Amino acid sequence: MSRREPLSRDKVLDAALALAAEEGLDGLTMRRLAKKLGVEAMSLYRHVSNKADILDGIAERVFSQIDRPDPALPWHGQVRAMALGTYRAFARHPVVPMALATDQANPRTLAALRPLDDLVGALFQAGFDDAGVRRAMAAVNSLIFGSLMLTTAGFTSDDFYGDIDRQQLDGYLRRVDPAQLPHFSRLLALVPDTDREKDFEAALDMLITGLVAAAER
Amino acid sequence: MSRREPLSRDKVLDAALALAAEEGLDGLTMRRLAKKLGVEAMSLYRHVSNKADILDGIAERVFSQIDRPDPALPWHGQVRAMALGTYRAFARHPVVPMALATDQANPRTLAALRPLDDLVGALFQAGFDDAGVRRAMAAVNSLIFGSLMLTTAGFTSDDFYGDIDRQQLDGYLRRVDPAQLPHFSRLLALVPDTDREKDFEAALDMLITGLVAAAER
DNA sequence: ACCTGAACACCGTTCAAGT
DNA sequence: ACCTGAACACCGTTCAAGT
C-alpha cells in the first residue's frame, strides 16, 4: 500500500475502523495502524492526539451513521426506530461497543450525542417526567448495548459459532452436563440458528410494551 | 506485604479482584499483581495458566456469588430476583462486566453457568417455547449487562461524577449547547442524583411487564 | 509542514536456572 | 515443588532530528 498524498485524520480513522474489523480491538495498535498506512507509528500523532482520540473518533463515526427518527411517528415508533438503527450501526462495527464498554472510547461531540438527544426527545413526548425519561433512556440504551455485547462476545458470538470454531461448540456441548445444567443445555443446541437482530427486535418490543404501560400510568 | 506460606490459585484470584478494584482493568497486570503478592511475575504461572485464566477465574467467582432463586416464587418473580442479584453481584466488581464485554473473560464452568441455567429454567416455567426462552433470556441478560456497562463506563460512571471529577461535569455541561442538544442537556443536570440500582429495577420491571405480556399471548 | 529513529517505561509469556 | 532472572516480541508515547 503506497501512499503519496499526506495523511489526514479521516484517513487514519478509516484505516482504524478497517484494521479493527480485521483484527479486533486488541489488533488495533498504533504500530499496526501505521504499517497499514505505509507510515511509521509516530507519524500518526501529527493527525490524531493519541490512541484514545482514535477510539473516540471511530465511535463518533458510528454514532453519526444513525438515522434521525421521523418526527411524524408516535413516540414509541421513534424510540423503536432509533434503537434499531443504533443496534444496526454498532453491529456493523463490533469493536466500538467494546471500546465504549471499557471506557476506552467516550466521545462527547455533538455528532456523537445527537442520537441520544433524539431518543430523549421522543421519551419526553411520551409524557414522562424528568426522572422517568432518565430511567426510560437508561433502559433503552442498556438493552441496545447489552444486546450488542452478547452478540459480540462470549459463547454467542459469530466467532464462536463460525465455521472454524464449530468444533469448539461441539466440545462445549459435550462438556456441559445436561444433568447439571438441564435448561441451559436444552437451549444451547439452538443458539447457532438464531438471527441476533431479530432477537434484539423481540427484546426491544417487549421493553417498549413495558415503556408504553409505564407512560400510561 | 511479606508472605511465607506458598501461593495458591485462590490467593492469586483474591489479589486480582482487589487490584482490579483499585486500579481498574488496565491496572490489572501480571507484574503488578505479582508485586502485590510479594513475588515475581513469573511465579504466578505456577498457579494460573495465564492472564485469561485469571480473568475467567474472577468472573466465575462473581457468577457464583449470585443467589439461586426461590422456586416457590412465580416465574417472573424468579426472573426478577435473578436479574437483580446478578446486577448487584457484578456492580460490586465493575471490571468483570468489562472483561466479559471484551471477551477477555469467558468462563464456562458449572459455577459460572448455574445462574444462567436458573434463569432459563424460570423462563421455561413461563410457558415460552424454545425460541421464546432464548429470546427472553437474551433480553434479560442484555438489560443486566447493558445497565452495568452504562453504570460503569462513560459519562454516568461514579468515577465521572465522583468528587474529584465534579469540575469535569461542569465543564461538560458548559460544552453541551442546549440549543443543539435541548433534550439531552435538560437531562444532564439530574444525572448526578440518580440511584443506578433503582434505575435498573425500573428498567427491569418494564421489561418484565413486556415478558409477561409475551408469555400470555 | 510533515515524517522518522532512537529511546523510555511498560506489557504477557518462555525457558533454563536456582533453591 | 516452588520461585526467579534474563530474554523475546510486543505496547503507547516523547523528543530531538531529519527533509
Coordinates of C-alpha atoms (C1' of nucleotides) in Angstrom, one line a residue:
Chain A
M1 CA 0.0 0.0 0.0
S2 CA 1.9 3.0 -1.3
R3 CA 0.9 6.5 -0.3
R4 CA 1.9 9.8 -1.9
E5 CA -0.6 12.3 -0.6
P6 CA -0.3 13.3 3.0
L7 CA -2.2 11.6 5.8
S8 CA -5.3 13.1 7.4
R9 CA -7.4 12.5 10.5
D10 CA -10.1 10.9 8.2
K11 CA -7.7 8.6 6.6
V12 CA -6.4 7.5 10.0
L13 CA -9.9 6.8 11.2
D14 CA -10.8 4.9 8.0
A15 CA -7.8 2.7 8.4
A16 CA -8.5 2.3 12.1
L17 CA -12.1 1.0 11.5
A18 CA -10.8 -1.3 8.8
L19 CA -8.0 -2.7 11.0
A20 CA -10.3 -3.1 14.0
A21 CA -12.7 -5.0 11.8
E22 CA -10.0 -7.4 10.6
E23 CA -8.0 -7.8 13.8
G24 CA -10.3 -6.9 16.7
L25 CA -9.8 -4.3 19.4
D26 CA -6.5 -5.9 20.5
G27 CA -5.2 -5.8 17.0
L28 CA -5.8 -2.1 16.7
T29 CA -2.4 -0.8 17.7
M30 CA -0.6 2.4 16.7
R31 CA 2.2 0.5 15.2
R32 CA 0.0 -1.8 13.1
L33 CA -2.3 1.0 12.0
A34 CA 0.8 3.0 10.8
K35 CA 2.1 0.0 8.9
K36 CA -1.3 -0.3 7.2
L37 CA -1.0 3.3 6.1
G38 CA 2.6 2.8 4.9
V39 CA 4.0 5.1 7.5
E40 CA 5.8 5.0 10.9
A41 CA 3.8 4.9 14.1
M42 CA 4.9 8.3 15.2
S43 CA 3.5 9.9 12.1
L44 CA 0.0 9.2 13.4
Y45 CA 0.5 11.7 16.2
R46 CA 0.6 14.5 13.7
H47 CA -3.1 13.9 12.8
V48 CA -4.5 12.4 16.0
S49 CA -3.7 13.3 19.6
N50 CA -3.3 9.8 20.9
K51 CA -5.0 6.3 20.8
A52 CA -7.9 7.4 22.9
D53 CA -8.6 10.1 20.3
I54 CA -8.7 7.4 17.5
L55 CA -11.2 5.4 19.5
D56 CA -13.3 8.4 20.2
G57 CA -13.1 9.2 16.5
I58 CA -14.3 5.9 15.3
A59 CA -17.1 5.8 17.9
E60 CA -18.3 9.2 16.8
R61 CA -18.4 8.0 13.2
V62 CA -20.7 5.1 14.1
F63 CA -22.9 7.3 16.2
S64 CA -23.2 9.8 13.3
Q65 CA -24.4 7.0 11.0
I66 CA -27.6 6.5 13.0
D67 CA -30.6 7.9 11.1
R68 CA -32.7 10.6 12.9
P69 CA -36.2 9.4 13.7
D70 CA -39.2 10.5 11.7
P71 CA -41.0 13.1 13.9
A72 CA -44.3 12.1 12.4
L73 CA -44.1 8.7 14.1
P74 CA -45.7 8.2 17.5
W75 CA -43.1 8.4 20.3
H76 CA -42.7 4.7 20.7
G77 CA -42.3 4.3 17.0
Q78 CA -39.5 6.9 17.2
V79 CA -37.9 5.0 20.1
R80 CA -38.1 1.8 18.2
A81 CA -36.6 3.2 15.0
M82 CA -33.8 4.9 17.0
A83 CA -33.0 1.8 19.0
L84 CA -33.0 -0.5 15.9
G85 CA -30.9 2.0 14.0
T86 CA -28.4 2.2 16.8
Y87 CA -28.2 -1.5 17.1
R88 CA -27.6 -1.9 13.4
A89 CA -24.9 0.8 13.2
F90 CA -22.9 -0.7 16.0
A91 CA -23.4 -4.3 15.0
R92 CA -21.5 -3.4 11.8
H93 CA -18.6 -2.3 13.9
P94 CA -18.4 -4.6 16.9
V95 CA -15.2 -3.2 18.3
V96 CA -16.8 0.1 19.0
P97 CA -19.3 -1.1 21.7
M98 CA -16.4 -3.0 23.3
A99 CA -14.3 0.2 23.4
L100 CA -17.3 2.1 24.9
A101 CA -17.9 -0.6 27.5
T102 CA -14.4 -0.4 28.7
D103 CA -14.3 3.4 28.6
Q104 CA -11.5 3.3 26.0
A105 CA -13.9 5.4 23.9
N106 CA -16.1 8.1 25.2
P107 CA -17.0 10.6 22.5
R108 CA -18.7 13.8 23.7
T109 CA -19.1 15.7 20.4
L110 CA -22.3 17.0 19.1
A111 CA -22.4 14.3 16.4
A112 CA -22.0 11.5 18.9
L113 CA -24.6 12.9 21.3
R114 CA -27.3 13.8 18.7
P115 CA -28.8 10.3 18.6
L116 CA -29.1 10.3 22.4
D117 CA -30.8 13.7 22.2
D118 CA -33.3 12.4 19.7
L119 CA -34.1 9.4 21.9
V120 CA -34.6 11.6 24.9
G121 CA -36.8 13.9 22.9
A122 CA -39.0 11.0 21.9
L123 CA -39.3 10.0 25.6
F124 CA -40.3 13.5 26.6
Q125 CA -43.1 13.3 24.0
A126 CA -44.3 10.2 25.9
G127 CA -45.1 12.4 28.8
F128 CA -42.6 11.0 31.3
D129 CA -41.3 13.4 33.9
D130 CA -37.5 14.1 34.0
A131 CA -36.7 11.2 36.2
G132 CA -39.0 8.9 34.2
V133 CA -37.2 10.0 31.0
R134 CA -33.8 9.3 32.5
R135 CA -34.9 5.8 33.6
A136 CA -36.5 5.1 30.2
M137 CA -33.4 6.3 28.4
A138 CA -31.2 4.1 30.6
A139 CA -33.5 1.1 29.9
V140 CA -33.4 1.5 26.1
N141 CA -29.7 2.2 26.0
S142 CA -28.9 -0.7 28.3
L143 CA -30.9 -3.1 26.1
I144 CA -29.2 -1.9 23.0
F145 CA -25.6 -2.1 24.3
G146 CA -26.2 -5.2 26.3
S147 CA -27.6 -6.9 23.2
L148 CA -24.5 -5.8 21.2
M149 CA -22.3 -7.1 23.9
L150 CA -23.9 -10.5 24.0
T151 CA -23.9 -10.6 20.2
T152 CA -20.2 -9.7 20.1
A153 CA -18.6 -11.5 22.9
G154 CA -18.8 -14.9 24.6
F155 CA -20.4 -18.1 23.5
T156 CA -23.0 -16.5 21.3
S157 CA -20.5 -14.6 19.1
D158 CA -20.2 -15.2 15.4
D159 CA -16.6 -16.0 16.0
F160 CA -17.6 -18.9 18.4
Y161 CA -20.2 -20.2 16.0
G162 CA -18.2 -19.5 12.8
D163 CA -17.3 -22.5 10.6
I164 CA -13.8 -22.5 12.1
D165 CA -14.9 -22.9 15.7
R166 CA -17.7 -25.3 15.1
Q167 CA -15.7 -28.0 16.8
Q168 CA -15.3 -25.8 19.9
L169 CA -19.1 -25.7 20.2
D170 CA -19.3 -29.4 19.9
G171 CA -16.6 -29.8 22.6
Y172 CA -18.5 -27.3 24.7
L173 CA -21.8 -29.1 24.3
R174 CA -20.1 -32.3 25.4
R175 CA -18.6 -30.6 28.5
V176 CA -21.9 -29.1 29.6
D177 CA -23.5 -31.9 31.6
P178 CA -27.3 -31.9 30.9
A179 CA -27.9 -33.3 34.4
Q180 CA -26.2 -30.3 36.0
L181 CA -27.4 -27.6 33.7
P182 CA -30.7 -29.1 32.2
H183 CA -32.3 -25.9 31.0
F184 CA -29.2 -24.2 29.6
S185 CA -28.1 -27.3 27.7
R186 CA -31.5 -27.6 26.2
L187 CA -31.1 -24.1 24.8
L188 CA -27.5 -24.4 23.7
A189 CA -28.3 -26.6 20.8
L190 CA -30.4 -24.0 19.1
V191 CA -28.2 -21.0 19.6
P192 CA -26.5 -21.4 16.2
D193 CA -29.7 -20.9 14.3
T194 CA -30.5 -17.5 15.8
D195 CA -31.0 -14.2 13.9
R196 CA -29.5 -11.9 16.5
E197 CA -31.1 -8.8 15.1
K198 CA -34.5 -10.4 15.2
D199 CA -33.8 -11.4 18.8
F200 CA -32.9 -7.8 19.6
E201 CA -36.2 -6.7 17.9
A202 CA -38.1 -9.1 20.0
A203 CA -36.4 -7.9 23.2
L204 CA -37.0 -4.3 22.2
D205 CA -40.7 -4.8 21.6
M206 CA -41.0 -6.4 25.0
L207 CA -39.3 -3.4 26.6
I208 CA -41.4 -1.0 24.6
T209 CA -44.6 -2.8 25.8
G210 CA -43.4 -2.0 29.3
L211 CA -42.5 1.6 28.4
V212 CA -45.9 2.2 27.0
A213 CA -47.5 0.8 30.1
A214 CA -45.4 2.9 32.3
A215 CA -46.1 6.1 30.2
E216 CA -49.9 5.5 30.5
R217 CA -49.8 5.2 34.3
Chain B
M1 CA 3.4 -7.4 52.3
S2 CA 5.6 -10.3 53.4
R3 CA 4.5 -13.8 52.5
R4 CA 5.7 -17.0 54.0
E5 CA 3.1 -19.6 53.0
P6 CA 3.1 -20.7 49.4
L7 CA 0.8 -19.0 46.8
S8 CA -2.4 -20.7 45.6
R9 CA -4.9 -20.1 42.8
D10 CA -7.4 -18.6 45.4
K11 CA -4.8 -16.2 46.7
V12 CA -4.0 -15.1 43.2
L13 CA -7.6 -14.5 42.4
D14 CA -8.2 -12.7 45.7
A15 CA -5.4 -10.3 44.9
A16 CA -6.5 -9.9 41.3
L17 CA -10.0 -8.8 42.4
A18 CA -8.6 -6.4 44.9
L19 CA -6.1 -5.0 42.4
A20 CA -8.7 -4.6 39.7
A21 CA -11.0 -2.8 42.2
E22 CA -8.2 -0.3 43.0
E23 CA -6.6 0.2 39.6
G24 CA -9.2 -0.9 37.0
L25 CA -8.9 -3.4 34.3
D26 CA -5.9 -1.7 32.8
G27 CA -4.1 -1.7 36.1
L28 CA -4.5 -5.5 36.5
T29 CA -1.2 -6.7 35.0
M30 CA 0.7 -9.8 35.8
R31 CA 3.7 -7.8 37.1
R32 CA 1.6 -5.5 39.4
L33 CA -0.4 -8.5 40.7
A34 CA 2.9 -10.3 41.5
K35 CA 4.3 -7.3 43.3
K36 CA 1.1 -7.1 45.4
L37 CA 1.7 -10.7 46.4
G38 CA 5.3 -10.1 47.2
V39 CA 6.5 -12.3 44.4
E40 CA 7.9 -12.1 40.9
A41 CA 5.5 -12.1 37.9
M42 CA 6.7 -15.5 36.7
S43 CA 5.7 -17.2 39.9
L44 CA 2.0 -16.6 39.1
Y45 CA 2.2 -19.1 36.2
R46 CA 2.7 -21.9 38.7
H47 CA -0.9 -21.3 40.0
V48 CA -2.7 -19.9 37.0
S49 CA -2.2 -20.8 33.4
N50 CA -2.2 -17.2 32.0
K51 CA -3.9 -13.9 32.3
A52 CA -7.1 -15.1 30.6
D53 CA -7.3 -17.8 33.2
I54 CA -7.2 -15.1 36.0
L55 CA -10.0 -13.1 34.3
D56 CA -12.1 -16.3 33.9
G57 CA -11.4 -17.1 37.5
I58 CA -12.5 -13.8 38.9
A59 CA -15.6 -13.8 36.6
E60 CA -16.5 -17.2 37.8
R61 CA -16.3 -16.0 41.4
V62 CA -18.7 -13.2 40.8
F63 CA -21.1 -15.5 39.0
S64 CA -21.0 -18.0 41.9
Q65 CA -22.0 -15.2 44.3
I66 CA -25.4 -14.9 42.7
D67 CA -28.1 -16.4 44.9
R68 CA -30.3 -19.1 43.5
P69 CA -33.9 -18.1 43.0
D70 CA -36.7 -19.3 45.4
P71 CA -38.6 -21.9 43.4
A72 CA -41.8 -21.1 45.3
L73 CA -41.9 -17.7 43.5
P74 CA -43.9 -17.2 40.3
W75 CA -41.6 -17.4 37.3
H76 CA -41.4 -13.6 36.8
G77 CA -40.5 -13.2 40.5
Q78 CA -37.7 -15.7 40.0
V79 CA -36.5 -13.8 36.9
R80 CA -36.7 -10.5 38.8
A81 CA -34.7 -11.9 41.7
M82 CA -32.1 -13.5 39.5
A83 CA -31.7 -10.3 37.4
L84 CA -31.4 -8.1 40.4
G85 CA -29.0 -10.5 42.2
T86 CA -26.8 -10.6 39.0
Y87 CA -26.8 -6.9 38.7
R88 CA -25.8 -6.4 42.3
A89 CA -23.0 -9.0 42.2
F90 CA -21.4 -7.5 39.2
A91 CA -21.9 -3.9 40.3
R92 CA -19.6 -4.8 43.2
H93 CA -16.9 -5.8 40.7
P94 CA -17.2 -3.5 37.7
V95 CA -14.1 -4.7 36.0
V96 CA -15.7 -8.1 35.4
P97 CA -18.5 -7.0 33.1
M98 CA -15.8 -5.0 31.2
A99 CA -13.7 -8.1 30.8
L100 CA -16.8 -10.1 29.7
A101 CA -17.8 -7.4 27.2
T102 CA -14.4 -7.5 25.5
D103 CA -14.2 -11.3 25.7
Q104 CA -11.1 -11.1 27.9
A105 CA -13.1 -13.3 30.3
N106 CA -15.4 -16.1 29.2
P107 CA -15.9 -18.6 32.0
R108 CA -17.5 -21.8 31.0
T109 CA -17.5 -23.7 34.3
L110 CA -20.5 -25.1 36.1
A111 CA -20.4 -22.5 38.8
A112 CA -20.4 -19.7 36.2
L113 CA -23.2 -21.2 34.1
R114 CA -25.5 -22.1 37.0
P115 CA -27.2 -18.7 37.3
L116 CA -27.9 -18.8 33.6
D117 CA -29.4 -22.2 33.9
D118 CA -31.7 -21.0 36.7
L119 CA -32.8 -18.0 34.6
V120 CA -33.6 -20.3 31.7
G121 CA -35.4 -22.6 34.0
A122 CA -37.7 -19.8 35.2
L123 CA -38.4 -18.8 31.6
F124 CA -39.4 -22.3 30.7
Q125 CA -41.8 -22.2 33.6
A126 CA -43.5 -19.2 31.9
G127 CA -44.5 -21.4 29.0
F128 CA -42.3 -20.0 26.3
D129 CA -41.2 -22.3 23.6
D130 CA -37.5 -22.9 23.0
A131 CA -37.1 -19.9 20.7
G132 CA -39.1 -17.8 23.0
V133 CA -37.0 -18.7 26.0
R134 CA -33.8 -18.0 24.0
R135 CA -35.2 -14.5 23.1
A136 CA -36.4 -13.8 26.7
M137 CA -33.1 -14.9 28.1
A138 CA -31.2 -12.7 25.7
A139 CA -33.4 -9.8 26.6
V140 CA -32.9 -10.1 30.4
N141 CA -29.2 -10.7 30.1
S142 CA -28.8 -7.8 27.7
L143 CA -30.6 -5.5 30.1
I144 CA -28.5 -6.6 33.0
F145 CA -25.1 -6.3 31.3
G146 CA -26.1 -3.2 29.4
S147 CA -27.1 -1.5 32.6
L148 CA -23.8 -2.5 34.2
M149 CA -22.0 -1.1 31.2
L150 CA -23.7 2.2 31.4
T151 CA -23.2 2.3 35.1
T152 CA -19.6 1.6 34.9
A153 CA -18.4 3.4 31.8
G154 CA -18.9 6.8 30.2
F155 CA -20.4 9.9 31.5
T156 CA -22.7 8.2 34.0
S157 CA -19.9 6.5 35.9
D158 CA -19.2 7.0 39.5
D159 CA -15.7 8.0 38.5
F160 CA -17.0 10.8 36.3
Y161 CA -19.4 12.0 39.0
G162 CA -17.1 11.5 41.9
D163 CA -15.9 14.5 43.9
I164 CA -12.7 14.7 42.1
D165 CA -14.3 14.9 38.7
R166 CA -17.1 17.2 39.5
Q167 CA -15.4 20.0 37.7
Q168 CA -15.3 17.9 34.6
L169 CA -19.0 17.6 34.7
D170 CA -19.4 21.3 35.0
G171 CA -17.1 21.8 32.0
Y172 CA -19.1 19.2 30.1
L173 CA -22.3 20.9 30.9
R174 CA -20.9 24.1 29.6
R175 CA -19.7 22.5 26.4
V176 CA -23.1 20.9 25.6
D177 CA -25.0 23.6 23.8
P178 CA -28.7 23.5 25.0
A179 CA -29.7 24.9 21.6
Q180 CA -28.1 21.9 19.8
L181 CA -29.0 19.2 22.3
P182 CA -32.0 20.5 24.0
H183 CA -33.4 17.3 25.5
F184 CA -30.1 15.8 26.5
S185 CA -28.9 18.9 28.2
R186 CA -32.2 19.1 30.2
L187 CA -31.5 15.6 31.5
L188 CA -27.8 16.0 32.1
A189 CA -28.3 18.2 35.2
L190 CA -30.1 15.5 37.1
V191 CA -27.9 12.5 36.3
P192 CA -25.7 13.0 39.4
D193 CA -28.7 12.5 41.7
T194 CA -29.6 9.0 40.4
D195 CA -29.6 5.7 42.2
R196 CA -28.4 3.4 39.5
E197 CA -29.7 0.3 41.1
K198 CA -33.1 1.8 41.4
D199 CA -33.0 2.8 37.8
F200 CA -32.1 -0.8 36.9
E201 CA -35.0 -2.1 38.9
A202 CA -37.3 0.3 37.0
A203 CA -35.9 -0.9 33.7
L204 CA -36.2 -4.5 34.7
D205 CA -39.8 -4.1 35.8
M206 CA -40.7 -2.5 32.4
L207 CA -39.0 -5.4 30.6
I208 CA -40.8 -8.0 32.8
T209 CA -44.1 -6.3 32.0
G210 CA -43.3 -7.0 28.4
L211 CA -42.2 -10.5 29.2
V212 CA -45.4 -11.3 31.0
A213 CA -47.5 -9.9 28.1
A214 CA -45.5 -12.0 25.6
A215 CA -45.9 -15.2 27.8
E216 CA -49.6 -14.7 27.9
R217 CA -50.1 -14.4 24.2
Chain C
dA1 C1' 4.8 21.1 7.4
dC2 C1' 5.2 16.5 7.8
dC3 C1' 7.6 12.4 8.9
dT4 C1' 11.1 9.4 11.3
dG5 C1' 14.7 6.9 14.7
dA6 C1' 16.0 6.1 18.9
dA7 C1' 14.6 5.7 23.4
dC8 C1' 11.7 5.1 27.7
dA9 C1' 8.7 2.7 30.6
dC10 C1' 5.8 -0.6 30.2
dC11 C1' 3.2 -5.4 28.6
dG12 C1' 2.4 -11.2 28.5
dT13 C1' 5.0 -15.1 28.2
dT14 C1' 9.0 -18.6 27.5
dC15 C1' 12.7 -21.0 29.2
dA16 C1' 16.6 -22.5 31.7
dA17 C1' 18.2 -22.0 36.1
dG18 C1' 18.2 -21.7 41.0
dT19 C1' 16.7 -23.5 46.0
Chain D
dA1 C1' 7.8 -28.2 44.5
dC2 C1' 8.1 -23.6 44.0
dC3 C1' 10.2 -19.5 42.7
dT4 C1' 13.3 -16.4 39.8
dG5 C1' 16.4 -13.7 36.0
dA6 C1' 17.1 -12.9 31.7
dA7 C1' 15.2 -12.6 27.4
dC8 C1' 11.7 -12.0 23.5
dA9 C1' 8.4 -9.8 21.0
dC10 C1' 5.4 -6.6 21.7
dC11 C1' 2.8 -1.9 23.6
dG12 C1' 1.9 3.8 23.8
dT13 C1' 4.3 7.9 23.8
dT14 C1' 8.3 11.6 24.0
dC15 C1' 11.6 14.1 21.9
dA16 C1' 15.1 15.7 19.0
dA17 C1' 16.3 15.2 14.4
dG18 C1' 15.7 14.9 9.6
dT19 C1' 13.5 16.6 4.8

